[in-house]
GROMACS .gro file of C-alpha atoms in nm:
model
  233
    1MET     CA    1  10.768   8.765   7.388
    2LYS     CA    2  10.763   8.501   7.106
    3GLU     CA    3  10.514   8.678   6.873
    4THR     CA    4  10.678   8.860   6.562
    5THR     CA    5  10.442   9.156   6.600
    6PRO     CA    6  10.402   9.331   6.928
    7HIS     CA    7  10.098   9.380   7.142
    8ILE     CA    8   9.975   9.760   7.122
    9ALA     CA    9   9.897   9.909   7.451
   10LEU     CA   10   9.707  10.231   7.534
   11VAL     CA   11   9.781  10.361   7.894
   12THR     CA   12   9.590  10.677   8.007
   13GLY     CA   13   9.738  10.898   8.257
   14ALA     CA   14  10.089  10.808   8.174
   15SER     CA   15  10.298  11.095   8.241
   16ARG     CA   16  10.388  11.035   8.605
   17GLY     CA   17  10.343  10.808   8.903
   18ILE     CA   18  10.173  10.484   8.853
   19GLY     CA   19  10.098  10.540   8.499
   20ALA     CA   20  10.454  10.629   8.398
   21ALA     CA   21  10.569  10.320   8.565
   22ILE     CA   22  10.315  10.106   8.369
   23ALA     CA   23  10.396  10.261   8.038
   24LEU     CA   24  10.772  10.208   8.087
   25GLU     CA   25  10.734   9.844   8.208
   26LEU     CA   26  10.501   9.754   7.914
   27ALA     CA   27  10.748   9.902   7.679
   28HIS     CA   28  11.041   9.712   7.839
   29GLN     CA   29  10.836   9.383   7.799
   30GLY     CA   30  10.801   9.461   7.412
   31PHE     CA   31  10.463   9.624   7.388
   32VAL     CA   32  10.421   9.926   7.174
   33VAL     CA   33  10.295  10.172   7.412
   34ILE     CA   34  10.074  10.484   7.351
   35GLY     CA   35  10.050  10.683   7.680
   36THR     CA   36   9.826  10.986   7.734
   37ALA     CA   37   9.853  11.310   7.928
   38THR     CA   38   9.634  11.603   7.956
   39THR     CA   39   9.888  11.855   7.816
   40ASP     CA   40  10.151  11.874   7.530
   41GLU     CA   41  10.421  11.900   7.806
   42GLY     CA   42  10.295  11.576   7.968
   43ALA     CA   43  10.277  11.404   7.629
   44ALA     CA   44  10.633  11.516   7.547
   45LYS     CA   45  10.741  11.370   7.881
   46ILE     CA   46  10.600  11.036   7.797
   47SER     CA   47  10.761  11.029   7.456
   48HIS     CA   48  11.095  11.122   7.625
   49THR     CA   49  11.063  10.834   7.882
   50LEU     CA   50  10.980  10.583   7.621
   51SER     CA   51  11.229  10.717   7.357
   52ALA     CA   52  11.437  10.396   7.368
   53TYR     CA   53  11.152  10.191   7.253
   54ALA     CA   54  11.042  10.184   6.891
   55ASN     CA   55  10.712  10.337   6.808
   56CYS     CA   56  10.619  10.424   7.160
   57ARG     CA   57  10.495  10.771   7.230
   58GLY     CA   58  10.283  11.014   7.430
   59VAL     CA   59   9.977  11.193   7.318
   60ASN     CA   60   9.767  11.474   7.458
   61LEU     CA   61   9.420  11.349   7.531
   62ASN     CA   62   9.127  11.474   7.736
   63VAL     CA   63   8.971  11.143   7.853
   64ASN     CA   64   8.651  11.317   7.926
   65ASP     CA   65   8.605  11.411   7.560
   66ALA     CA   66   8.443  11.114   7.398
   67ALA     CA   67   8.506  11.244   7.040
   68ALA     CA   68   8.878  11.295   7.107
   69VAL     CA   69   8.906  10.932   7.251
   70ASP     CA   70   8.732  10.797   6.947
   71ALA     CA   71   8.973  10.982   6.716
   72LEU     CA   72   9.270  10.848   6.895
   73VAL     CA   73   9.170  10.501   6.904
   74GLU     CA   74   9.081  10.511   6.540
   75GLN     CA   75   9.421  10.655   6.483
   76ILE     CA   76   9.587  10.371   6.666
   77THR     CA   77   9.407  10.092   6.500
   78THR     CA   78   9.466  10.239   6.168
   79GLN     CA   79   9.833  10.271   6.220
   80HIS     CA   80   9.903   9.944   6.419
   81LYS     CA   81   9.593   9.746   6.276
   82ALA     CA   82   9.489   9.655   6.635
   83LEU     CA   83   9.484   9.778   6.991
   84HIS     CA   84   9.545   9.473   7.216
   85VAL     CA   85   9.577   9.618   7.574
   86LEU     CA   86   9.391   9.905   7.752
   87VAL     CA   87   9.518  10.029   8.085
   88ASN     CA   88   9.273  10.282   8.229
   89ASN     CA   89   9.481  10.476   8.478
   90ALA     CA   90   9.383  10.832   8.448
   91GLY     CA   91   9.254  10.984   8.767
   92ILE     CA   92   9.255  11.301   8.984
   93THR     CA   93   9.179  11.389   9.349
   94LYS     CA   94   8.994  11.678   9.481
   95ASP     CA   95   8.976  11.594   9.853
   96ARG     CA   96   8.761  11.768  10.107
   97MET     CA   97   8.506  11.658  10.371
   98PHE     CA   98   8.155  11.607  10.224
   99LEU     CA   99   8.011  11.921  10.397
  100LYS     CA  100   8.254  12.135  10.215
  101MET     CA  101   8.246  11.945   9.894
  102THR     CA  102   8.128  12.144   9.605
  103PRO     CA  103   7.946  12.002   9.290
  104ASP     CA  104   8.249  12.079   9.090
  105ASP     CA  105   8.458  11.879   9.330
  106TRP     CA  106   8.221  11.578   9.277
  107HIS     CA  107   8.165  11.598   8.895
  108ALA     CA  108   8.540  11.655   8.820
  109VAL     CA  109   8.647  11.344   9.002
  110ILE     CA  110   8.345  11.127   8.890
  111ASP     CA  111   8.415  11.245   8.524
  112THR     CA  112   8.802  11.187   8.516
  113ASN     CA  113   8.800  10.862   8.738
  114LEU     CA  114   8.474  10.678   8.641
  115ASN     CA  115   8.319  10.830   8.330
  116SER     CA  116   8.639  10.843   8.127
  117MET     CA  117   8.675  10.467   8.186
  118PHE     CA  118   8.342  10.426   7.985
  119ASN     CA  119   8.472  10.673   7.713
  120VAL     CA  120   8.791  10.483   7.636
  121THR     CA  121   8.685  10.132   7.697
  122LYS     CA  122   8.379  10.178   7.482
  123GLN     CA  123   8.593  10.267   7.198
  124VAL     CA  124   8.838   9.967   7.226
  125VAL     CA  125   8.603   9.681   7.301
  126PRO     CA  126   8.446   9.637   6.946
  127ASP     CA  127   8.790   9.575   6.795
  128MET     CA  128   8.874   9.322   7.068
  129VAL     CA  129   8.554   9.147   7.021
  130GLU     CA  130   8.616   9.128   6.644
  131ARG     CA  131   8.964   8.995   6.708
  132GLY     CA  132   8.848   8.764   6.987
  133TRP     CA  133   9.126   8.873   7.214
  134GLY     CA  134   9.179   9.175   7.441
  135ARG     CA  135   9.306   9.279   7.791
  136ILE     CA  136   9.158   9.568   7.972
  137ILE     CA  137   9.314   9.675   8.325
  138GLN     CA  138   9.147   9.935   8.539
  139ILE     CA  139   9.368  10.102   8.800
  140SER     CA  140   9.127  10.146   9.097
  141SER     CA  141   9.208  10.210   9.474
  142VAL     CA  142   9.159  10.035   9.804
  143ASN     CA  143   8.952  10.321   9.899
  144GLY     CA  144   8.701  10.217   9.652
  145GLU     CA  145   8.662   9.909   9.869
  146LYS     CA  146   8.688  10.058  10.215
  147GLY     CA  147   8.611  10.428  10.173
  148GLN     CA  148   8.823  10.724  10.308
  149SER     CA  149   8.733  11.023  10.508
  150GLY     CA  150   8.757  11.336  10.288
  151GLN     CA  151   8.717  11.138   9.965
  152THR     CA  152   8.357  11.052   9.900
  153ASN     CA  153   8.389  11.164   9.540
  154TYR     CA  154   8.714  10.954   9.490
  155SER     CA  155   8.581  10.661   9.684
  156ALA     CA  156   8.255  10.658   9.491
  157ALA     CA  157   8.443  10.662   9.158
  158LYS     CA  158   8.667  10.403   9.238
  159ALA     CA  159   8.396  10.175   9.367
  160GLY     CA  160   8.224  10.229   9.042
  161ASP     CA  161   8.539  10.123   8.866
  162ILE     CA  162   8.531   9.803   9.043
  163GLY     CA  163   8.159   9.729   8.975
  164PHE     CA  164   8.221   9.802   8.606
  165VAL     CA  165   8.512   9.569   8.596
  166LYS     CA  166   8.325   9.281   8.747
  167ALA     CA  167   8.026   9.327   8.504
  168LEU     CA  168   8.237   9.384   8.189
  169ALA     CA  169   8.453   9.076   8.279
  170GLN     CA  170   8.151   8.852   8.260
  171GLU     CA  171   8.059   9.008   7.923
  172GLY     CA  172   8.407   8.980   7.777
  173ALA     CA  173   8.507   8.634   7.889
  174ARG     CA  174   8.347   8.431   7.590
  175ALA     CA  175   8.499   8.682   7.344
  176GLY     CA  176   8.847   8.629   7.482
  177ILE     CA  177   8.861   8.956   7.669
  178THR     CA  178   8.983   8.957   8.021
  179VAL     CA  179   8.888   9.268   8.242
  180ASN     CA  180   9.075   9.302   8.563
  181SER     CA  181   9.094   9.579   8.828
  182ILE     CA  182   9.420   9.648   9.038
  183THR     CA  183   9.342   9.829   9.369
  184PRO     CA  184   9.660   9.973   9.507
  185GLY     CA  185   9.690  10.119   9.855
  186TYR     CA  186   9.929  10.401   9.933
  187ILE     CA  187  10.193  10.421   9.664
  188ALA     CA  188  10.500  10.642   9.661
  189THR     CA  189  10.390  10.866   9.402
  190GLU     CA  190  10.407  11.262   9.382
  191MET     CA  191  10.062  11.276   9.517
  192VAL     CA  192  10.130  11.069   9.835
  193LYS     CA  193  10.488  11.212   9.885
  194ALA     CA  194  10.304  11.556   9.925
  195ILE     CA  195  10.142  11.429  10.235
  196ASP     CA  196  10.277  11.556  10.556
  197PRO     CA  197  10.558  11.308  10.663
  198ALA     CA  198  10.426  11.295  11.018
  199VAL     CA  199  10.078  11.199  10.900
  200VAL     CA  200  10.234  10.916  10.677
  201GLU     CA  201  10.427  10.804  10.971
  202LYS     CA  202  10.162  10.817  11.223
  203SER     CA  203   9.844  10.732  11.031
  204ILE     CA  204   9.935  10.551  10.724
  205LEU     CA  205  10.228  10.318  10.768
  206PRO     CA  206  10.098  10.161  11.077
  207HIS     CA  207   9.809  10.008  10.874
  208ILE     CA  208  10.043   9.875  10.585
  209PRO     CA  209  10.153   9.513  10.702
  210VAL     CA  210  10.489   9.551  10.527
  211GLY     CA  211  10.556   9.897  10.695
  212ARG     CA  212  10.620  10.090  10.375
  213LEU     CA  213  10.449  10.259  10.088
  214GLY     CA  214  10.420  10.060   9.770
  215LYS     CA  215  10.614  10.134   9.462
  216PRO     CA  216  10.482  10.234   9.129
  217GLU     CA  217  10.688   9.953   8.969
  218GLU     CA  218  10.507   9.692   9.178
  219ILE     CA  219  10.172   9.808   9.032
  220ALA     CA  220  10.336   9.797   8.676
  221ARG     CA  221  10.435   9.443   8.726
  222CYS     CA  222  10.089   9.354   8.804
  223VAL     CA  223   9.963   9.526   8.492
  224VAL     CA  224  10.215   9.323   8.288
  225PHE     CA  225  10.103   9.000   8.455
  226HIS     CA  226   9.744   9.067   8.339
  227SER     CA  227   9.855   9.176   7.994
  228LEU     CA  228  10.086   8.916   7.895
  229SER     CA  229   9.915   8.608   7.713
  230LYS     CA  230   9.945   8.422   7.401
  231ARG     CA  231   9.714   8.533   7.118
  232SER     CA  232   9.596   8.366   6.809
  233ASN     CA  233   9.663   8.673   6.590
   0.00000   0.00000   0.00000
């Protein structure tokens, strides 16, 4: 990157899987990355992964806690004078058929996968508008587009992500803010690897044109594409 000062990027859910790959690739590309996790152990793991890159670190953050999010964003903008890129990646699954789905199953997934996106994005947009530049990337899911049996909560949240992105992109464009959604299919993360290999072989791979699971690093490169851009300040 040609700028003398680096972009500052906040990546939620960065301790493993897609989020960890995104944080590492952004750091490799010269971003100062702050990655979030839900535990001190997860935050320490992020810091260790990014230890070769100056000023990059992990922090413990409950993305469902709007006050905690506000405090973190204020800390970042005070220390670094800006927050240029936000990657909303935090998410969970609580899969079960709808007839057996509990209110807790529903609300936990909606809160973490959809409402947290509001909490974090709400805090970073004002600074981006004031600067006239910003990049917001939402990691959604193909199941938010096509649905998936046993995932009414997850599919609803991810569909909401996509609608949020489409609307905010229209609002942000004139302010120099781009808002994009990346909707992965099945990626070789710990969550997917936990699925019975026979199920993967019989029910998942036949529907993937290239005949294999995606790689977290491939999603990370998509995020970098949407994050890299010249800026005026």
